Short mmCIF file of C-alpha atoms in Angstrom, two decimals:
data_model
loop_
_atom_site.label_atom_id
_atom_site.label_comp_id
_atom_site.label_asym_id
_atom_site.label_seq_id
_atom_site.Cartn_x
_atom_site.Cartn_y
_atom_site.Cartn_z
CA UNK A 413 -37.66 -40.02 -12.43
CA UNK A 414 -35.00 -41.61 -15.09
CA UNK A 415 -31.35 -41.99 -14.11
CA UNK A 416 -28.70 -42.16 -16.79
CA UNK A 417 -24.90 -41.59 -17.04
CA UNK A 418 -23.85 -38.49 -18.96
CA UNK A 419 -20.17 -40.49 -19.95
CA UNK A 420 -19.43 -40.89 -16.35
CA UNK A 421 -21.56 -38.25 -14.54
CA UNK A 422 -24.76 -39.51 -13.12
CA UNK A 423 -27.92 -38.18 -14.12
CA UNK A 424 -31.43 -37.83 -12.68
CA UNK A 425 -34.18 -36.05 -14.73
CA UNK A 426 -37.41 -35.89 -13.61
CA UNK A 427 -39.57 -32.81 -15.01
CA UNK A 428 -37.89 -32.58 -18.22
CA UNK A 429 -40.29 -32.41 -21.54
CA UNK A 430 -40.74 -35.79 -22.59
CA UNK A 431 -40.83 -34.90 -26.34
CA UNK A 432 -37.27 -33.71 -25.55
CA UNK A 433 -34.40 -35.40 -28.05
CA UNK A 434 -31.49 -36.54 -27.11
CA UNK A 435 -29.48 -33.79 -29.64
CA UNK A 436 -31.29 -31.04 -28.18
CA UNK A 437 -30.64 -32.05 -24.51
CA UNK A 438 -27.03 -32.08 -25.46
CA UNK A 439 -27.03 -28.42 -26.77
CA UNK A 440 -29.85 -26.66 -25.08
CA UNK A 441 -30.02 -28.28 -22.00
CA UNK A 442 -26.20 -28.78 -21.69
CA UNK A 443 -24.35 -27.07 -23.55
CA UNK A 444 -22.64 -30.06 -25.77
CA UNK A 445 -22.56 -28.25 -28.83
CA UNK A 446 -20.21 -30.77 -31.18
CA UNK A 447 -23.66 -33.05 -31.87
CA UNK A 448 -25.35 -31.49 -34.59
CA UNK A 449 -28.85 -31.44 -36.32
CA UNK A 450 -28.53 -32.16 -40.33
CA UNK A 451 -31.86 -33.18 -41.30
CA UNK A 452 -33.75 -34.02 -37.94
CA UNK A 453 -35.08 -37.17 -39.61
CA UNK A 454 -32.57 -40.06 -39.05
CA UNK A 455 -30.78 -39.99 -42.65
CA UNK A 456 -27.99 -37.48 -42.09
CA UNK A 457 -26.03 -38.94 -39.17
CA UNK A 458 -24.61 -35.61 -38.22
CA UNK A 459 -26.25 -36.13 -34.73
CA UNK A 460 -24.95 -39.72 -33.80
CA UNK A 461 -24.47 -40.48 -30.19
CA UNK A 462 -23.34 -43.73 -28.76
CA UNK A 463 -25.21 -45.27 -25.86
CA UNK A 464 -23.62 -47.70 -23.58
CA UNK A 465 -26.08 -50.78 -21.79
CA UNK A 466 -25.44 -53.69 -19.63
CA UNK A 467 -24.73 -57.21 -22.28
CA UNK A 468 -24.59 -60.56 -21.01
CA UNK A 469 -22.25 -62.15 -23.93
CA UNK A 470 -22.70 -65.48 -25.26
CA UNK A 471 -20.54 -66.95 -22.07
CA UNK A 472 -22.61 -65.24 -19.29
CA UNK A 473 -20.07 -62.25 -19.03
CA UNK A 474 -21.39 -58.53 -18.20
CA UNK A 475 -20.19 -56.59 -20.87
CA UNK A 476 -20.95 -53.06 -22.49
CA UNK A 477 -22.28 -52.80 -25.76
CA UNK A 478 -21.83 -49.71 -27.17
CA UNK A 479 -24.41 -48.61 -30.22
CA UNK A 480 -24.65 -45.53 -32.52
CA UNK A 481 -27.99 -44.06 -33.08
CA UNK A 482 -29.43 -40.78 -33.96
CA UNK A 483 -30.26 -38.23 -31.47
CA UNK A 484 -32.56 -36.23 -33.41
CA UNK A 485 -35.32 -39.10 -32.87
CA UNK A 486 -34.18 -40.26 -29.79
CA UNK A 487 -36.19 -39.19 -26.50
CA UNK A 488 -34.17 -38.48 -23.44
CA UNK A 489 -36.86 -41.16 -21.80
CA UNK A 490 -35.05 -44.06 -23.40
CA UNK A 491 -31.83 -43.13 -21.60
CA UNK A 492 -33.18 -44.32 -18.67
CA UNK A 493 -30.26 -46.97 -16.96
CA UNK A 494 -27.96 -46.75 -19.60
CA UNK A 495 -24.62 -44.51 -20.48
CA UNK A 496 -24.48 -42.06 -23.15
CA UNK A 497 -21.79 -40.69 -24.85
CA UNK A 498 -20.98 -37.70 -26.74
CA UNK A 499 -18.20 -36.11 -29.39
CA UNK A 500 -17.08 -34.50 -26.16
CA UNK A 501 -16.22 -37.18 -23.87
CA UNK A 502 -13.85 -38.88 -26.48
CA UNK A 503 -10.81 -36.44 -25.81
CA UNK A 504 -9.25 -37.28 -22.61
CA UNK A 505 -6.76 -35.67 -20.60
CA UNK A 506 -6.06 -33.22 -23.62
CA UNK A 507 -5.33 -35.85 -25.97
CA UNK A 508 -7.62 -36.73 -28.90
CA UNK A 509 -9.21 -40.42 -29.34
CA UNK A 510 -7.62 -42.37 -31.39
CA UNK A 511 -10.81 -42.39 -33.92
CA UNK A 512 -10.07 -38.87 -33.93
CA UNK A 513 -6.94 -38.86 -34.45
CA UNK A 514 -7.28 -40.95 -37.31
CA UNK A 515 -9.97 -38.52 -38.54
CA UNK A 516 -7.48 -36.01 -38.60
CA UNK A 517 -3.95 -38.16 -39.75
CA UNK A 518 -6.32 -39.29 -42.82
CA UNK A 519 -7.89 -36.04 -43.44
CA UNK A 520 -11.09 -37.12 -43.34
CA UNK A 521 -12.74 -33.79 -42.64
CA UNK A 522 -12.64 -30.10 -44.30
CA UNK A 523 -15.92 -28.19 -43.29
CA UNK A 524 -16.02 -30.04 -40.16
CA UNK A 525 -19.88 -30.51 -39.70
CA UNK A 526 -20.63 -34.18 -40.57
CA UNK A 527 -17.51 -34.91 -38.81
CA UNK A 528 -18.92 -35.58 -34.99
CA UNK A 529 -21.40 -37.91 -36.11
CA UNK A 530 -18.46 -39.87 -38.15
CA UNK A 531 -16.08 -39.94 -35.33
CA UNK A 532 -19.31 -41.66 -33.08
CA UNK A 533 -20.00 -43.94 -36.02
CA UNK A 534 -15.90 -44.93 -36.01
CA UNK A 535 -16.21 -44.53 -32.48
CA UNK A 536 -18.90 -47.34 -32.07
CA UNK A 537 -17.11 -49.48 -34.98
CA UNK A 538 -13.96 -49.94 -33.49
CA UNK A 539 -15.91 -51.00 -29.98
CA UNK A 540 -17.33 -53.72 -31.49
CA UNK A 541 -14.17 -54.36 -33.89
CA UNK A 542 -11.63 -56.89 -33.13
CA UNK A 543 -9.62 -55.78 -36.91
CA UNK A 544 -10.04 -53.32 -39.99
CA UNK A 545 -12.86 -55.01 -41.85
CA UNK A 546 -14.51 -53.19 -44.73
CA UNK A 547 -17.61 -54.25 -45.16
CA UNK A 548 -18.10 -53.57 -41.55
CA UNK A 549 -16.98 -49.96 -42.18
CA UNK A 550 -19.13 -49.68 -44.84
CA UNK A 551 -22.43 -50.71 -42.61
CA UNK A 552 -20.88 -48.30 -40.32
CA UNK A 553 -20.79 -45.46 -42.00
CA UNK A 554 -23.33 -45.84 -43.94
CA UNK A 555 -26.00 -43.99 -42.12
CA UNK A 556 -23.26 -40.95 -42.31
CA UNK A 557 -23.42 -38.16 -45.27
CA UNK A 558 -20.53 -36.02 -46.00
CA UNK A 559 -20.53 -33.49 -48.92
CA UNK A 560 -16.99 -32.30 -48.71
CA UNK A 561 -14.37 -34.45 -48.94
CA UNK A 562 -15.61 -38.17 -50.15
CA UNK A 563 -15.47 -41.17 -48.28
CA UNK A 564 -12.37 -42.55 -48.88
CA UNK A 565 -10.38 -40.56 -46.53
CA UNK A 566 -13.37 -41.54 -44.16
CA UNK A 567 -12.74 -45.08 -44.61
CA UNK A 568 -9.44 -44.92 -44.88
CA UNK A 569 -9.55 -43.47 -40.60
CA UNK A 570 -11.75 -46.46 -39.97
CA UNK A 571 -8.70 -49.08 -41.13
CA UNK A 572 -6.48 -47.05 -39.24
CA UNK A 573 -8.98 -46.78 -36.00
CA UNK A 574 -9.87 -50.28 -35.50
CA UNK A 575 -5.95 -51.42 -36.78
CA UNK A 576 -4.04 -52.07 -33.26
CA UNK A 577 -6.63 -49.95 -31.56
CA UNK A 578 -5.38 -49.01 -28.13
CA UNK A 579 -7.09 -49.26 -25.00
CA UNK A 580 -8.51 -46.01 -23.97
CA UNK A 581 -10.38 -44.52 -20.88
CA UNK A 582 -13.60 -46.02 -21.64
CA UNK A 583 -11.59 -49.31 -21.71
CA UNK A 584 -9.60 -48.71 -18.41
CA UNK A 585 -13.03 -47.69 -17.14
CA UNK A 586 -15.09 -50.52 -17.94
CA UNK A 587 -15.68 -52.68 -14.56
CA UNK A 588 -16.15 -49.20 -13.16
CA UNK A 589 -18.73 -48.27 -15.67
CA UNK A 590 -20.75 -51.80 -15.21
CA UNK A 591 -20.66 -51.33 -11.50
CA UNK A 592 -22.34 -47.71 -11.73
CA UNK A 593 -24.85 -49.12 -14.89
CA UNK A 594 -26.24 -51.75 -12.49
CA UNK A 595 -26.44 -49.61 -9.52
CA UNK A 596 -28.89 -47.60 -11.13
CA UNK A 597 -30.36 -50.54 -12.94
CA UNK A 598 -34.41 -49.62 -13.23
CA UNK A 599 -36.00 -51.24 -10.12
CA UNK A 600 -39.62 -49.89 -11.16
CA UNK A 601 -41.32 -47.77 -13.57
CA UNK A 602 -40.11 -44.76 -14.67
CA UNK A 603 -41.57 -41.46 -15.73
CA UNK A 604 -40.61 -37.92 -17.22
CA UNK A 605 -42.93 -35.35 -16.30
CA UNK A 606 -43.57 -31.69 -17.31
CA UNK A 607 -46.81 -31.28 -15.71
CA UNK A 608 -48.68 -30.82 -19.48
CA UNK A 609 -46.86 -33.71 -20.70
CA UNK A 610 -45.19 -37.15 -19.84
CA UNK A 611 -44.11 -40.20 -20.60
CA UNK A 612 -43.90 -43.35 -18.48
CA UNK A 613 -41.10 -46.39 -18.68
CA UNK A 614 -42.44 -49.34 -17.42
CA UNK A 615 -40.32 -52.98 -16.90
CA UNK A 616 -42.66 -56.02 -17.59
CA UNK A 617 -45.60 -56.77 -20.13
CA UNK A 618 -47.48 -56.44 -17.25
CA UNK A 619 -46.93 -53.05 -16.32
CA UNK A 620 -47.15 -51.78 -20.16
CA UNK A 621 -50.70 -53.52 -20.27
CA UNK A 622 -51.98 -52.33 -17.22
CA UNK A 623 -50.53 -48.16 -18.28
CA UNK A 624 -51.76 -48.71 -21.59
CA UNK A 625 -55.21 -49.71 -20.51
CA UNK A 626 -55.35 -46.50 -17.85
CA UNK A 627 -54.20 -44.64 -20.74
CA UNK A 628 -55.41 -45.87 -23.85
CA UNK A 629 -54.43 -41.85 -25.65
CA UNK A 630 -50.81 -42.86 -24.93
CA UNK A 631 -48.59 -43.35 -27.90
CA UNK A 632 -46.74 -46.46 -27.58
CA UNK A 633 -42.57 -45.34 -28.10
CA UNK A 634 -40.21 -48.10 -29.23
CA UNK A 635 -36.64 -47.04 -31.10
CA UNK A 636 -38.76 -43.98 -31.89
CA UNK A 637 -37.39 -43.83 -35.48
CA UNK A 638 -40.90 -43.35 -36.98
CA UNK A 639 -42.96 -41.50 -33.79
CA UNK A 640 -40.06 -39.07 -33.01
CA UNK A 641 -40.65 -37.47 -37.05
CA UNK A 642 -44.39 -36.14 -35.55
CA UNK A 643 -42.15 -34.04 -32.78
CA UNK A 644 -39.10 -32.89 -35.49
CA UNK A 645 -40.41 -32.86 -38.70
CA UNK A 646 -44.41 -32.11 -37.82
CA UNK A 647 -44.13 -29.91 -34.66
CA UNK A 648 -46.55 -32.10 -33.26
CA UNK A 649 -47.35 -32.72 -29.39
CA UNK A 650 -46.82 -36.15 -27.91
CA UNK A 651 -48.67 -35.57 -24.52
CA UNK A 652 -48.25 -38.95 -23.09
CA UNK A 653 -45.92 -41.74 -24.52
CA UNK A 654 -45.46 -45.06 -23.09
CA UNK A 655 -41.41 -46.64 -23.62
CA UNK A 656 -41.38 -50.10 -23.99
CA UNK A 657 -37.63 -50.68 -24.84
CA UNK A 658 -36.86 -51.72 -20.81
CA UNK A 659 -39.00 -54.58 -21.31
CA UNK A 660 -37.01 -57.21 -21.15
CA UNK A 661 -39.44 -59.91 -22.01
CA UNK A 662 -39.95 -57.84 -25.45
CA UNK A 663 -36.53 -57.73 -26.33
CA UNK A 664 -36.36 -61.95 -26.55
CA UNK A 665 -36.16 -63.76 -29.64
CA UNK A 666 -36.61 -67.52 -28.65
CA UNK A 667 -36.14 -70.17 -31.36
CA UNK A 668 -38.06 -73.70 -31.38
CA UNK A 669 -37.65 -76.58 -33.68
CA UNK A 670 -40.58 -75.06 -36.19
CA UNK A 671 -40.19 -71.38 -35.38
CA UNK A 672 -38.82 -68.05 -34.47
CA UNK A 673 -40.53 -65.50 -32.03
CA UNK A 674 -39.21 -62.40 -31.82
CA UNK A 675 -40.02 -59.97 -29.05
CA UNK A 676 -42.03 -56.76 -30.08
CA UNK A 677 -39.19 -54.42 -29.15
CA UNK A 678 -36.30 -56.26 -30.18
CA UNK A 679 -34.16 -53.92 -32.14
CA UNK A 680 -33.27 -54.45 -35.77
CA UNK A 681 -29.70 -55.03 -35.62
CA UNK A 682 -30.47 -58.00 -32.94
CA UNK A 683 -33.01 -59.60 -35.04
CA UNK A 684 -30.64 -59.58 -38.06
CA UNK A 685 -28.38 -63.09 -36.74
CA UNK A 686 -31.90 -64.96 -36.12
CA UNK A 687 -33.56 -63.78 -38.97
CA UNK A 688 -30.46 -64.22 -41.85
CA UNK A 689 -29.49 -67.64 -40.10
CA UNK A 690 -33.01 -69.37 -41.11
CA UNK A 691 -33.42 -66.93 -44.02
CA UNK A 692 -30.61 -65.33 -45.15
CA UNK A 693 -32.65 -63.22 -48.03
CA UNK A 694 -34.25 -61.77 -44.55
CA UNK A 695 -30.85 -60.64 -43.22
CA UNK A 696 -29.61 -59.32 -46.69
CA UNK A 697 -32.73 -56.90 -46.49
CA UNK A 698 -32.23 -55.72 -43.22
CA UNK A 699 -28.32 -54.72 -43.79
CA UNK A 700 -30.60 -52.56 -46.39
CA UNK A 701 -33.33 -51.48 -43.90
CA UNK A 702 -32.05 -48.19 -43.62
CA UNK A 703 -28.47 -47.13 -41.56
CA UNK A 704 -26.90 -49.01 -38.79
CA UNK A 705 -28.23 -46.36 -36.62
CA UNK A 706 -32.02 -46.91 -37.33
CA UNK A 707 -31.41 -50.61 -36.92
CA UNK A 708 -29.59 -50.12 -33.82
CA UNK A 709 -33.19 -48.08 -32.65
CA UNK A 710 -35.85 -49.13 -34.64
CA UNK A 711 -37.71 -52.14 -33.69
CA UNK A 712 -39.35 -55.57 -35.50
CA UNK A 713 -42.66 -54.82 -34.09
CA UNK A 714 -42.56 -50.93 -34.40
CA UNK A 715 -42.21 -51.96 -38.06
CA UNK A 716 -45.23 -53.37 -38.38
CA UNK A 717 -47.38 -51.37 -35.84
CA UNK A 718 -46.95 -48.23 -37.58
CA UNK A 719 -48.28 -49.48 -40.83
CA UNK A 720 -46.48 -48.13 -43.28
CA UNK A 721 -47.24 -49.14 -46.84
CA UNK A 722 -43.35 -49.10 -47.53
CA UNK A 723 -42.12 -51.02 -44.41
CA UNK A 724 -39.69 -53.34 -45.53
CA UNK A 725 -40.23 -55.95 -43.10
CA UNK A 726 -43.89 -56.30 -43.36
CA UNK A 727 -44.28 -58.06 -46.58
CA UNK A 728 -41.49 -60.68 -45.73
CA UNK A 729 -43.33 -61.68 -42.72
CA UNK A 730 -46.80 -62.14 -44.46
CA UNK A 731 -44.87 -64.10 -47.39
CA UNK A 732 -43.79 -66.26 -44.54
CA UNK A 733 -46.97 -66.88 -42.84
CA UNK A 734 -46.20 -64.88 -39.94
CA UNK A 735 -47.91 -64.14 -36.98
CA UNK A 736 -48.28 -61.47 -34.55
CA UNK A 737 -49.55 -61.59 -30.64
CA UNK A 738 -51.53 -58.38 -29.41
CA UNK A 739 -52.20 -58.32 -25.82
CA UNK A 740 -54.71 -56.41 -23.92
CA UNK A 741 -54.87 -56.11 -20.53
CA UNK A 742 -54.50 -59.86 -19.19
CA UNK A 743 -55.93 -61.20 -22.79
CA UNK A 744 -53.81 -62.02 -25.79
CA UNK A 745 -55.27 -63.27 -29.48
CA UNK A 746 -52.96 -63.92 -32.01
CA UNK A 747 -53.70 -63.01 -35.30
CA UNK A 748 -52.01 -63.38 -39.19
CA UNK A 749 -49.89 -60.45 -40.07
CA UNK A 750 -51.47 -60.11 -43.46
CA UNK A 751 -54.92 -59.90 -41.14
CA UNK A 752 -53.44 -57.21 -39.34
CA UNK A 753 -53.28 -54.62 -42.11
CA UNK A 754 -56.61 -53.24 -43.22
CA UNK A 755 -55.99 -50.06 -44.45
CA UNK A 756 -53.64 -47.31 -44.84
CA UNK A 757 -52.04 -46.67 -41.43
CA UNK A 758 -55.50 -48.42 -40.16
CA UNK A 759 -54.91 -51.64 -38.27
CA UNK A 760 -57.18 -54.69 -36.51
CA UNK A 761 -55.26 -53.37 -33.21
CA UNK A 762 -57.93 -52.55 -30.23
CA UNK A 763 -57.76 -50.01 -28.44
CA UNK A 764 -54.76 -50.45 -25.17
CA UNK A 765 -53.59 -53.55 -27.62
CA UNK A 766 -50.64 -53.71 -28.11
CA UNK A 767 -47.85 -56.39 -30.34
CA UNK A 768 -46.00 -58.41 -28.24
CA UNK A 769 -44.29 -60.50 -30.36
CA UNK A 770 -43.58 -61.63 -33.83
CA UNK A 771 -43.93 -65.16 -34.72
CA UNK A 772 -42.32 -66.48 -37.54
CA UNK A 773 -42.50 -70.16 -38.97
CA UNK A 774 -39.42 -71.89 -40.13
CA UNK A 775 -38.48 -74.27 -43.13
CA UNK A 776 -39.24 -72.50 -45.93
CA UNK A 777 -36.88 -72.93 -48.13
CA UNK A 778 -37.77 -71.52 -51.52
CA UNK A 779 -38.12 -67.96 -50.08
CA UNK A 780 -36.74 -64.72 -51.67
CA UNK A 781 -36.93 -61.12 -50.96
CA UNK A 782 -35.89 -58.38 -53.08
CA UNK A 783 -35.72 -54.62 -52.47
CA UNK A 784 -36.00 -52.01 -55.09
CA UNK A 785 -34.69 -48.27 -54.19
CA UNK A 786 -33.37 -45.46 -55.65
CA UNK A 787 -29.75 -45.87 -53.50
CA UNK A 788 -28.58 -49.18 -52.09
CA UNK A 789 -27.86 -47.79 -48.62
CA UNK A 790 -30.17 -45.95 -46.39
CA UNK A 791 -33.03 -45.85 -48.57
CA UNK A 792 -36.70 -46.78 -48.55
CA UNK A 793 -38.73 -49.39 -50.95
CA UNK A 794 -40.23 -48.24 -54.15
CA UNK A 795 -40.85 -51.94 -54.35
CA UNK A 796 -40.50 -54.56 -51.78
CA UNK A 797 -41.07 -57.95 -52.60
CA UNK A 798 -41.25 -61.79 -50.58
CA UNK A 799 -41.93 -64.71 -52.84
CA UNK A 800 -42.35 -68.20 -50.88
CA UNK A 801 -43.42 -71.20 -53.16
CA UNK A 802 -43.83 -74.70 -52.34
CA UNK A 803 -42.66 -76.95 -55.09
CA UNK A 804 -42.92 -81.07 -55.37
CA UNK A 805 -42.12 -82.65 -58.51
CA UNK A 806 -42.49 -79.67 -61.06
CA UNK A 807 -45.89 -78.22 -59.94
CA UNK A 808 -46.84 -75.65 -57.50
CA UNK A 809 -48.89 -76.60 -54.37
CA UNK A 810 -48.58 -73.49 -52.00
CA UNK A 811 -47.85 -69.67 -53.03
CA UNK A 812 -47.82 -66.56 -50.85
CA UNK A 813 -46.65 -63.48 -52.78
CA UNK A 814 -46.36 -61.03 -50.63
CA UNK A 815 -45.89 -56.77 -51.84
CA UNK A 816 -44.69 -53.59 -50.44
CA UNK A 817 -44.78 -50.22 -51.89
CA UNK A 818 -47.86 -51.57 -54.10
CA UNK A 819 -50.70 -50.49 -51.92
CA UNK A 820 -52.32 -49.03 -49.48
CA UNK A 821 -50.78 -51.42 -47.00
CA UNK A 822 -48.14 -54.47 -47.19
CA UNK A 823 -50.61 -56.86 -49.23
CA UNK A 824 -50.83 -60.42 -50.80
CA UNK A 825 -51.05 -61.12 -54.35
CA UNK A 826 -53.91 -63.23 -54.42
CA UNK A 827 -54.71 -63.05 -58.23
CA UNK A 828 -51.04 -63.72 -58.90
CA UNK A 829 -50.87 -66.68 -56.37
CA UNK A 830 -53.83 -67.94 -57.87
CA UNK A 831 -52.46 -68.36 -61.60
CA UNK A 832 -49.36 -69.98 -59.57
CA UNK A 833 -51.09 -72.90 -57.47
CA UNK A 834 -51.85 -75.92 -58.78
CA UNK A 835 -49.98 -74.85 -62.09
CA UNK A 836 -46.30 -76.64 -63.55
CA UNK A 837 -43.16 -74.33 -62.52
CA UNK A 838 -42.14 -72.98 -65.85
CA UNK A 839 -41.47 -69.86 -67.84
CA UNK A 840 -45.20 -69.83 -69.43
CA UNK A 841 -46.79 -69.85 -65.53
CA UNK A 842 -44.91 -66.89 -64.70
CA UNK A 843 -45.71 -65.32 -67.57
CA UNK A 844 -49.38 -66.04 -66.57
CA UNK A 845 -48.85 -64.76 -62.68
CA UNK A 846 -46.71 -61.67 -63.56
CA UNK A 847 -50.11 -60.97 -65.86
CA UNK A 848 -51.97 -61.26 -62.78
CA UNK A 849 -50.15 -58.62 -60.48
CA UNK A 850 -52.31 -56.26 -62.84
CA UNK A 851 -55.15 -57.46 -61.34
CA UNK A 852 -53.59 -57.39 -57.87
CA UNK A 853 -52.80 -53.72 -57.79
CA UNK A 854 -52.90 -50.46 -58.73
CA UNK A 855 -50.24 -48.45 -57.45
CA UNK A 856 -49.72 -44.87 -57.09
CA UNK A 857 -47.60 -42.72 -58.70
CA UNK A 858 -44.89 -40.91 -56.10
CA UNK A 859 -41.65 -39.19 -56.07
CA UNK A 860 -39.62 -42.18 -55.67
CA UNK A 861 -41.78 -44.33 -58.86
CA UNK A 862 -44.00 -43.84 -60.92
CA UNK A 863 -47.27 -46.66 -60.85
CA UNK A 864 -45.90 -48.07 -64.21
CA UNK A 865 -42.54 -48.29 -62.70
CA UNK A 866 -43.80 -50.21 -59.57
CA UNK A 867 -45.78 -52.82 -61.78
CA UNK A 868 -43.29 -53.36 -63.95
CA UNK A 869 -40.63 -53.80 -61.90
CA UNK A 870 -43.23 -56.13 -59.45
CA UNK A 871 -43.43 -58.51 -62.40
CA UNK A 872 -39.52 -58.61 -63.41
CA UNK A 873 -39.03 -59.61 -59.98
CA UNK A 874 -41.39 -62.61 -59.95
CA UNK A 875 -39.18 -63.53 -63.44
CA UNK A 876 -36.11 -62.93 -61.65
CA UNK A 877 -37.36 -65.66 -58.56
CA UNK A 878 -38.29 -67.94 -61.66
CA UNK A 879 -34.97 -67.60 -62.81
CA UNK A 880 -32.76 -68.43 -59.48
CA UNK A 881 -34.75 -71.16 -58.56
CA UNK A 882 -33.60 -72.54 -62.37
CA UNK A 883 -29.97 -71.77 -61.77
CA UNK A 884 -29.32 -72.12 -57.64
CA UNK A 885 -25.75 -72.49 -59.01
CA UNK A 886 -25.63 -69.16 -60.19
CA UNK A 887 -25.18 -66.67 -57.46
CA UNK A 888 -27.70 -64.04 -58.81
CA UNK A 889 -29.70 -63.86 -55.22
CA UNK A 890 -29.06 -60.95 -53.76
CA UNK A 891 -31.24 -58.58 -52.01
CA UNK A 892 -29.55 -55.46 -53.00
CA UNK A 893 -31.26 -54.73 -56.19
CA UNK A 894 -31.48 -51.51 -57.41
#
């Protein structure tokens, strides 16, 4: 059984389908119309819900924190212990919310279907908004697409939402709401089951290791940003899934004097402070890595464990040396991420192995990361690139080039590195190592680049690194580059 609050009405589900979403439990299963489906792949936002968990903030108070995601590739198994909330619950005692209000005082909707999933998104923003703030807004709303009336009436209801915002029942409710979220605070494992299908929430890395072993078929679910597309975009059957995102000890990120480890299902969005604190090229990327939504649901290690040849993160982490733990059972190896990768969507995983955690070394500071896309928001790589040199007194002693979008799978630039080490840091050694990314790789040709277009924009990128390391006074770095 999973328990959940519905707003404010308890819930316990039990035989439900496990490759049930979210948005389709609200409007087949109950009725909750106002969330709707757009594309059923994460990039429209018309079906963004907010979900309400237990926080301890930075001074050891129990909070709420209240995050948008997408219910089209959301399972109703990752509800379990928390609150969700719907268009519907926002209206209270037949007055609008005040994000709704402001919806309608800035006329920021005319056909009316985006609209729910940009009242959740304002909804969430002014939660976690102590003051109008644009850029915020922006990240906000970014994972929302409207093709009536613009965005600046949009934006223009976010300054006015999160200006003076008053307190409203969610507010008034709050020690109420806490009190109910830990009273049905997951004491043991959990499980959805259909009878031809289920899925199983387990609490420690001890329980996932010993469910994954007895079920080594299962289909390991983190945010579920990448699996859920099998069930909504494939019609494919899931017929047992395993949720890791009540693991606790997975959702860590614990920083030492020489490095950063980041727990396998730590979610985007809480990796981002870590991650742009030691690098901040690392945390420009990720305010790219798709919407606000995917970030608040995707995960670090889901990432990498689904192998993706475009995965933004992967390539960064191999330029940085990083490495990943897989455990199995009661054994864990740790292994280079670059190792990891041998083929496309083919892995060095083991059967019942699973990633624990990331682990990524600190202190180096000549490290760069540049994304190239077709849109600046919400998009994926054509080109994803991590450059990480070590320089002492002109001449290059350490490279790792690192590619996405280039091959089969996130991959090294060995050829390239190898025209780099050992060589003087100038204009005529780039020119040598950009020569050498020909050697490298082959890409393919694909709707969002042509192979020419990936190599030649692969080698302008290695000039462009040349060139901000010249001028560090010239603020050229930036990660959005399109």
């Amino acid at each position: 059984m999973i328990q959940f609050l519905l707003n404010q009405e308890l819930r316990s589900e039990h035989a439900l389908d496990p490759n049930l979403t979210v948005l389709n439990y609200l409007r087949e299963h109950l009725g909750k119309s106002g969330t709707k489906e757009g594309c059923a792949s994460g990039d429209c936002g018309a079906c963004t819900v907010v979900v309400g968990e237990l926080h301890t903030d930075d001074q050891g108070a129990e909070q709420i924190r209240y995050r948008s995601l997408n219910s089209c590739l959301t399972f109703v198994s990752s509800l379990h212990g928390k609150q969700l909330i719907s268009v519907e619950d926002l209206k209270h005692q037949g007055q609008l919310h005040s994000v709704q209000q402001a919806m309608v005082e800035c006329h920021g909707s005319q056909c009316g279907f985006c609209t729910p999933g940009f009242v959740m998104s304002l909804f969430a923003l002014q939660k976690n908004s102590d003051a109008p703030d644009s850029q915020k807004a922006h990240e906000a709303l970014a994972g929302n697409l409207c093709r009536c009336t613009g965005y600046r009436p949009i934006l223009a209801a976010a300054e006015q939402a999160c200006c003076n915002k008053p307190q409203d029942q969610f507010d008034s409710r709050q020690a109420e709401t806490i009190a109910r979220l830990k009273a049905i605070a997951p004491t043991q494992t959990g499980e959805l089951n259909s009878g031809d299908k289920r899925c199983l929430v387990p609490l420690t890395v001890t329980d996932l290791a010993d469910l994954y072993d007895a079920y080594p078929q299962a289909r390991l679910l983190a945010g579920g940003t990448d699996l859920a597309l099998e069930v909504t975009q494939f019609h494919r059957t899931l017929p047992v899934m395993i949720y890791v995102g009540n693991i606790e000890e997975m959702k860590r990120i614990d920083d030492f004097d020489d490095r950063l480890e980041i727990g396998a299902a730590t979610a985007l969005s809480d990796c981002y402070t870590a991650l742009h604190h030691e690098y901040p090229d690392f945390g420009e990327l990720l305010h790219r890595f798709a919407s606000l939504q995917i970030r608040n649901q995707g995960t670090l290690g889901g990432n990498i464990g689904n192998a993706s040849p475009i995965g933004d993160s992967p390539p960064l982490l191999i330029a940085l040396g990083a490495q990943i733990v897989l455990c199995k059972g009661e054994t864990r190896r740790t292994l280079a991420l670059e190792d990891y990768f041998i083929d496309y969507r083919v892995t060095a995983r083991q059967d019942s192995e699973f990633i624990e955690k990331i682990i990524v070394p600190k202190g180096h500071t000549l490290f760069r990361a540049y994304k190239v896309s077709k849109r600046l928001d919400d998009d994926i790589s054509a080109v994803c690139a991590a450059f990480n040199l070590k320089i002492e007194n002109g001449v290059i002693n350490e490279a790792r080039v690192a590619f996405g979008g280039m091959a089969a799978t996130p991959k090294r630039a060995k050829s390239c590195e190898a025209a780099l080490v050992g060589a003087t840091w100038n204009s005529a050694t780039v020119e040598k190592a950009c020569a050498a990314l020909a050697e490298d790789f082959t890409p393919l040709s694909d709707f969002r680049a042509s192979k020419e277009y990936r190599l030649l924009s692969a080698q302008n990128l290695l000039r462009k690194y040349f060139i901000e390391l010249q001028t560090p006074h010239i603020e050229t770095r930036v990660t959005a580059y399109v």
